[in-house]
Each structure stands twice: as structure tokens, then as C-alpha cells.
PDB file of C-alpha atoms in Angstrom:
ATOM      1  CA  MET A   1      91.280 121.793  64.875  1.00 55.00           C
ATOM      2  CA  ALA A   2      87.986 123.061  63.906  1.00 67.00           C
ATOM      3  CA  VAL A   3      85.342 124.766  66.593  1.00 73.00           C
ATOM      4  CA  SER A   4      82.889 121.567  67.181  1.00 77.00           C
ATOM      5  CA  TYR A   5      79.245 122.589  68.373  1.00 78.00           C
ATOM      6  CA  MET A   6      77.536 120.867  70.743  1.00 81.00           C
ATOM      7  CA  THR A   7      74.977 120.220  73.407  1.00 81.00           C
ATOM      8  CA  ARG A   8      75.964 119.841  77.297  1.00 84.00           C
ATOM      9  CA  GLU A   9      74.876 116.630  77.010  1.00 83.00           C
ATOM     10  CA  GLY A  10      77.463 115.509  74.198  1.00 83.00           C
ATOM     11  CA  PHE A  11      80.045 117.846  76.061  1.00 89.00           C
ATOM     12  CA  ASN A  12      79.507 115.797  79.237  1.00 92.00           C
ATOM     13  CA  LYS A  13      79.593 112.404  77.658  1.00 90.00           C
ATOM     14  CA  LEU A  14      82.982 113.447  75.999  1.00 91.00           C
ATOM     15  CA  ARG A  15      84.262 114.403  79.461  1.00 94.00           C
ATOM     16  CA  GLU A  16      82.957 111.210  80.754  1.00 95.00           C
ATOM     17  CA  GLU A  17      84.420 109.092  78.053  1.00 95.00           C
ATOM     18  CA  VAL A  18      87.981 111.009  78.760  1.00 96.00           C
ATOM     19  CA  ASN A  19      87.601 110.159  82.884  1.00 96.00           C
ATOM     20  CA  TYR A  20      86.699 106.554  82.234  1.00 97.00           C
ATOM     21  CA  LEU A  21      89.860 106.157  79.709  1.00 96.00           C
ATOM     22  CA  GLU A  22      92.216 108.170  82.087  1.00 96.00           C
ATOM     23  CA  SER A  23      90.918 106.549  85.406  1.00 96.00           C
ATOM     24  CA  GLU A  24      90.389 102.834  84.203  1.00 96.00           C
ATOM     25  CA  LYS A  25      91.823 101.928  81.098  1.00 96.00           C
ATOM     26  CA  ARG A  26      95.103 103.610  81.574  1.00 96.00           C
ATOM     27  CA  PRO A  27      95.975 101.915  84.799  1.00 96.00           C
ATOM     28  CA  ALA A  28      94.740  98.338  83.201  1.00 95.00           C
ATOM     29  CA  ILE A  29      97.039  99.229  79.987  1.00 94.00           C
ATOM     30  CA  SER A  30     100.089 100.316  82.214  1.00 93.00           C
ATOM     31  CA  LYS A  31      99.502  97.160  84.449  1.00 93.00           C
ATOM     32  CA  GLN A  32      99.529  94.526  81.231  1.00 91.00           C
ATOM     33  CA  ILE A  33     103.029  96.142  80.557  1.00 90.00           C
ATOM     34  CA  ALA A  34     104.409  95.912  83.691  1.00 90.00           C
ATOM     35  CA  GLU A  35     103.322  92.047  84.000  1.00 88.00           C
ATOM     36  CA  ALA A  36     104.655  91.686  80.313  1.00 85.00           C
ATOM     37  CA  ARG A  37     107.814  93.563  81.303  1.00 86.00           C
ATOM     38  CA  ASP A  38     108.048  91.013  84.211  1.00 86.00           C
ATOM     39  CA  LYS A  39     108.194  88.155  82.212  1.00 82.00           C
ATOM     40  CA  GLY A  40     111.549  88.624  80.989  1.00 76.00           C
ATOM     41  CA  ASP A  41     113.252  89.461  77.173  1.00 75.00           C
ATOM     42  CA  LEU A  42     111.456  92.303  75.978  1.00 73.00           C
ATOM     43  CA  SER A  43     112.815  91.682  72.246  1.00 73.00           C
ATOM     44  CA  GLU A  44     110.429  88.706  71.928  1.00 76.00           C
ATOM     45  CA  ASN A  45     107.806  89.442  74.319  1.00 81.00           C
ATOM     46  CA  ALA A  46     104.639  89.747  71.951  1.00 86.00           C
ATOM     47  CA  GLU A  47     102.253  90.390  75.139  1.00 86.00           C
ATOM     48  CA  TYR A  48     104.730  93.666  76.063  1.00 88.00           C
ATOM     49  CA  ASP A  49     104.673  94.610  72.306  1.00 89.00           C
ATOM     50  CA  ALA A  50     100.763  94.439  72.217  1.00 90.00           C
ATOM     51  CA  ALA A  51     100.142  95.960  75.731  1.00 90.00           C
ATOM     52  CA  LYS A  52     102.709  98.992  74.510  1.00 91.00           C
ATOM     53  CA  GLU A  53     100.839  99.077  71.020  1.00 94.00           C
ATOM     54  CA  ALA A  54      97.160  99.425  73.189  1.00 94.00           C
ATOM     55  CA  GLN A  55      98.701 102.038  75.507  1.00 95.00           C
ATOM     56  CA  GLY A  56      99.805 104.292  72.197  1.00 95.00           C
ATOM     57  CA  ILE A  57      96.192 104.039  70.623  1.00 96.00           C
ATOM     58  CA  LEU A  58      94.691 104.490  73.896  1.00 96.00           C
ATOM     59  CA  GLU A  59      96.849 107.791  74.390  1.00 96.00           C
ATOM     60  CA  ALA A  60      95.913 109.012  71.189  1.00 96.00           C
ATOM     61  CA  LYS A  61      92.214 108.545  71.831  1.00 95.00           C
ATOM     62  CA  ILE A  62      92.641 110.770  75.133  1.00 95.00           C
ATOM     63  CA  ALA A  63      94.709 113.535  73.165  1.00 94.00           C
ATOM     64  CA  GLN A  64      91.900 113.340  70.360  1.00 92.00           C
ATOM     65  CA  LEU A  65      88.982 113.717  72.785  1.00 92.00           C
ATOM     66  CA  LYS A  66      90.748 116.164  74.611  1.00 93.00           C
ATOM     67  CA  SER A  67      91.240 118.349  71.575  1.00 90.00           C
ATOM     68  CA  LEU A  68      87.397 118.059  70.800  1.00 87.00           C
ATOM     69  CA  ILE A  69      86.551 118.957  74.396  1.00 90.00           C
ATOM     70  CA  SER A  70      89.050 121.952  74.290  1.00 90.00           C
ATOM     71  CA  ASN A  71      87.455 123.263  70.694  1.00 88.00           C
ATOM     72  CA  ALA A  72      83.596 122.525  71.868  1.00 86.00           C
ATOM     73  CA  ARG A  73      81.522 125.814  71.816  1.00 83.00           C
ATOM     74  CA  LEU A  74      78.198 124.612  73.810  1.00 85.00           C
ATOM     75  CA  ILE A  75      75.140 125.355  71.961  1.00 80.00           C
ATOM     76  CA  ASP A  76      72.498 127.430  74.224  1.00 78.00           C
ATOM     77  CA  GLU A  77      69.679 125.181  73.556  1.00 74.00           C
ATOM     78  CA  SER A  78      67.168 128.468  74.603  1.00 75.00           C
ATOM     79  CA  GLN A  79      68.517 130.058  71.246  1.00 77.00           C
ATOM     80  CA  ILE A  80      67.189 127.310  69.040  1.00 79.00           C
ATOM     81  CA  SER A  81      64.487 128.402  66.658  1.00 82.00           C
ATOM     82  CA  THR A  82      62.162 126.535  64.240  1.00 86.00           C
ATOM     83  CA  ASP A  83      61.860 128.762  61.586  1.00 89.00           C
ATOM     84  CA  SER A  84      64.098 127.513  59.406  1.00 91.00           C
ATOM     85  CA  VAL A  85      66.336 124.383  59.941  1.00 92.00           C
ATOM     86  CA  GLN A  86      69.406 124.791  62.174  1.00 90.00           C
ATOM     87  CA  ILE A  87      71.541 122.369  64.118  1.00 87.00           C
ATOM     88  CA  MET A  88      69.617 121.121  67.438  1.00 87.00           C
ATOM     89  CA  ASN A  89      66.269 120.934  65.287  1.00 92.00           C
ATOM     90  CA  LYS A  90      64.367 117.961  64.682  1.00 94.00           C
ATOM     91  CA  VAL A  91      63.581 117.630  60.816  1.00 96.00           C
ATOM     92  CA  THR A  92      60.566 115.561  59.222  1.00 95.00           C
ATOM     93  CA  ILE A  93      61.465 115.415  55.822  1.00 96.00           C
ATOM     94  CA  ARG A  94      59.691 113.442  52.859  1.00 95.00           C
ATOM     95  CA  ASN A  95      61.513 111.722  50.151  1.00 94.00           C
ATOM     96  CA  VAL A  96      59.472 113.388  46.963  1.00 94.00           C
ATOM     97  CA  LYS A  97      60.118 110.448  44.751  1.00 93.00           C
ATOM     98  CA  ASN A  98      59.013 107.172  47.040  1.00 95.00           C
ATOM     99  CA  ASN A  99      56.729 109.362  49.395  1.00 95.00           C
ATOM    100  CA  GLN A 100      58.765 108.203  52.427  1.00 95.00           C
ATOM    101  CA  GLN A 101      58.804 110.306  55.569  1.00 95.00           C
ATOM    102  CA  MET A 102      61.937 110.325  57.920  1.00 94.00           C
ATOM    103  CA  VAL A 103      62.824 112.259  60.853  1.00 95.00           C
ATOM    104  CA  TYR A 104      66.212 113.424  61.893  1.00 95.00           C
ATOM    105  CA  THR A 105      67.808 115.678  64.576  1.00 93.00           C
ATOM    106  CA  LEU A 106      70.833 117.520  62.973  1.00 93.00           C
ATOM    107  CA  VAL A 107      73.728 117.435  65.581  1.00 89.00           C
ATOM    108  CA  SER A 108      77.450 117.966  65.911  1.00 84.00           C
ATOM    109  CA  GLU A 109      79.890 115.493  64.085  1.00 83.00           C
ATOM    110  CA  SER A 110      80.748 114.077  67.367  1.00 81.00           C
ATOM    111  CA  GLU A 111      77.072 113.568  68.552  1.00 86.00           C
ATOM    112  CA  ALA A 112      75.814 111.808  65.211  1.00 89.00           C
ATOM    113  CA  ASP A 113      74.434 108.312  65.961  1.00 90.00           C
ATOM    114  CA  LEU A 114      72.176 107.572  62.957  1.00 90.00           C
ATOM    115  CA  LYS A 115      70.870 104.645  65.087  1.00 94.00           C
ATOM    116  CA  VAL A 116      68.876 107.381  66.968  1.00 93.00           C
ATOM    117  CA  GLY A 117      67.914 109.476  64.057  1.00 93.00           C
ATOM    118  CA  LYS A 118      70.993 111.860  65.137  1.00 94.00           C
ATOM    119  CA  ILE A 119      72.801 113.124  61.947  1.00 94.00           C
ATOM    120  CA  SER A 120      75.757 115.526  61.391  1.00 91.00           C
ATOM    121  CA  ILE A 121      75.298 118.863  59.862  1.00 90.00           C
ATOM    122  CA  ASN A 122      78.599 117.909  57.914  1.00 90.00           C
ATOM    123  CA  THR A 123      76.607 115.183  55.954  1.00 92.00           C
ATOM    124  CA  PRO A 124      75.165 115.776  52.566  1.00 93.00           C
ATOM    125  CA  ILE A 125      71.664 115.611  54.052  1.00 93.00           C
ATOM    126  CA  GLY A 126      72.543 117.804  56.880  1.00 93.00           C
ATOM    127  CA  LYS A 127      74.185 120.526  54.875  1.00 93.00           C
ATOM    128  CA  GLY A 128      71.336 120.152  52.375  1.00 94.00           C
ATOM    129  CA  LEU A 129      68.798 120.934  55.086  1.00 95.00           C
ATOM    130  CA  MET A 130      70.893 123.712  56.932  1.00 93.00           C
ATOM    131  CA  GLY A 131      68.744 127.054  56.360  1.00 93.00           C
ATOM    132  CA  LYS A 132      65.378 125.500  54.789  1.00 95.00           C
ATOM    133  CA  LYS A 133      62.235 126.428  55.980  1.00 95.00           C
ATOM    134  CA  VAL A 134      58.986 124.201  55.946  1.00 95.00           C
ATOM    135  CA  GLY A 135      57.401 123.444  52.433  1.00 95.00           C
ATOM    136  CA  ASP A 136      61.319 123.612  50.886  1.00 95.00           C
ATOM    137  CA  ILE A 137      61.730 121.000  48.393  1.00 95.00           C
ATOM    138  CA  VAL A 138      65.776 120.430  48.387  1.00 95.00           C
ATOM    139  CA  ALA A 139      67.759 118.216  46.057  1.00 95.00           C
ATOM    140  CA  ILE A 140      70.495 116.710  47.786  1.00 94.00           C
ATOM    141  CA  THR A 141      73.367 114.667  46.053  1.00 92.00           C
ATOM    142  CA  VAL A 142      74.193 111.865  48.081  1.00 87.00           C
ATOM    143  CA  PRO A 143      76.456 108.970  47.046  1.00 88.00           C
ATOM    144  CA  SER A 144      73.678 106.984  44.946  1.00 89.00           C
ATOM    145  CA  GLY A 145      72.545 110.046  43.245  1.00 91.00           C
ATOM    146  CA  VAL A 146      70.209 113.330  43.689  1.00 93.00           C
ATOM    147  CA  LEU A 147      67.561 112.981  46.181  1.00 92.00           C
ATOM    148  CA  SER A 148      64.527 115.155  46.767  1.00 94.00           C
ATOM    149  CA  PHE A 149      62.929 115.965  50.070  1.00 95.00           C
ATOM    150  CA  GLU A 150      60.166 118.056  51.275  1.00 95.00           C
ATOM    151  CA  ILE A 151      60.571 119.868  54.399  1.00 95.00           C
ATOM    152  CA  MET A 152      57.574 118.746  56.478  1.00 95.00           C
ATOM    153  CA  ASN A 153      58.068 119.854  59.992  1.00 95.00           C
ATOM    154  CA  ILE A 154      60.856 121.658  61.952  1.00 94.00           C
ATOM    155  CA  SER A 155      60.819 121.182  65.849  1.00 90.00           C
ATOM    156  CA  LEU A 156      63.116 120.897  68.806  1.00 85.00           C
TER     157      LEU A 156
END
């Protein structure tokens, strides 16, 4: 798995999620399996099958999160500059065609959350903005075509 850059906040959220899954979800599923097993014939026990499947999904999720954590590289936020667009920058862009302005914070894949304006540096827009400076006009290919954005501001 590739290195994943993230903030201390994002890293701590992942660790909290793993802790929750291991300390609360795992025992709850084990209890469901035991209760289903106590009901008798396992060959025709849908509850047992469902609980075992849920256990498999949970264990896969825990393994995936632990892998993300083990490959995480924390970003030293004191070293982030606003000279050109980089991860952890808040970027104000203007759609050249319709003049609409948007503000995005560029983050790692695991921290992306469009509802709060955090986009991954791996998205077409994220990739297109990286390294650009205020005043640059960038043409970015998105699924619906090519969009042109002017970089209005870069901040922390």
C-alpha cells in the first residue's frame, strides 16, 4: 500500500475508529455469533451466517484501517507554505465560465469530505490545483468535460 499523508487530526480519527471497532463492535458481533450458535443447528441458521459475515466485514475494515495507519506519514503543518497550492492549503478558485467561486481544502484521500469542502489531492481538481499559484488559470478535465479555474487565494 502507498504512503498516505495526513494531518494529526485525521490520524487520531483513524486510531479512534480502530479502537471503537475493536473494543465495541468486535465483542458485539462475537456475542451475536455465540447467541446464534446456542440456537442449535448451524447448517440452517441464518442468524449465525449473517453474524459470521458481519464479523468478516468488520475484520476486513479493521485490517484496512490498520494498514492506513501503518502507512501514514504525518504532515508537519508548520512547514506548509501558501506560495503555491499544496496539501492542507485552503484554495479559493473561480470557475472562469460562470464566475462561481468555491473554496476547497486539499487533504489526503482518507480525510476527504466534500460536505465540509475537503477534497482529496488525488481527485482531478485536487491534482490540477497542486503546485499552481494565485492568478494561474488551470484547465482541469472532469467527467463532464474540461473546466477552467482561476486560483484566487491560497491560505492555511
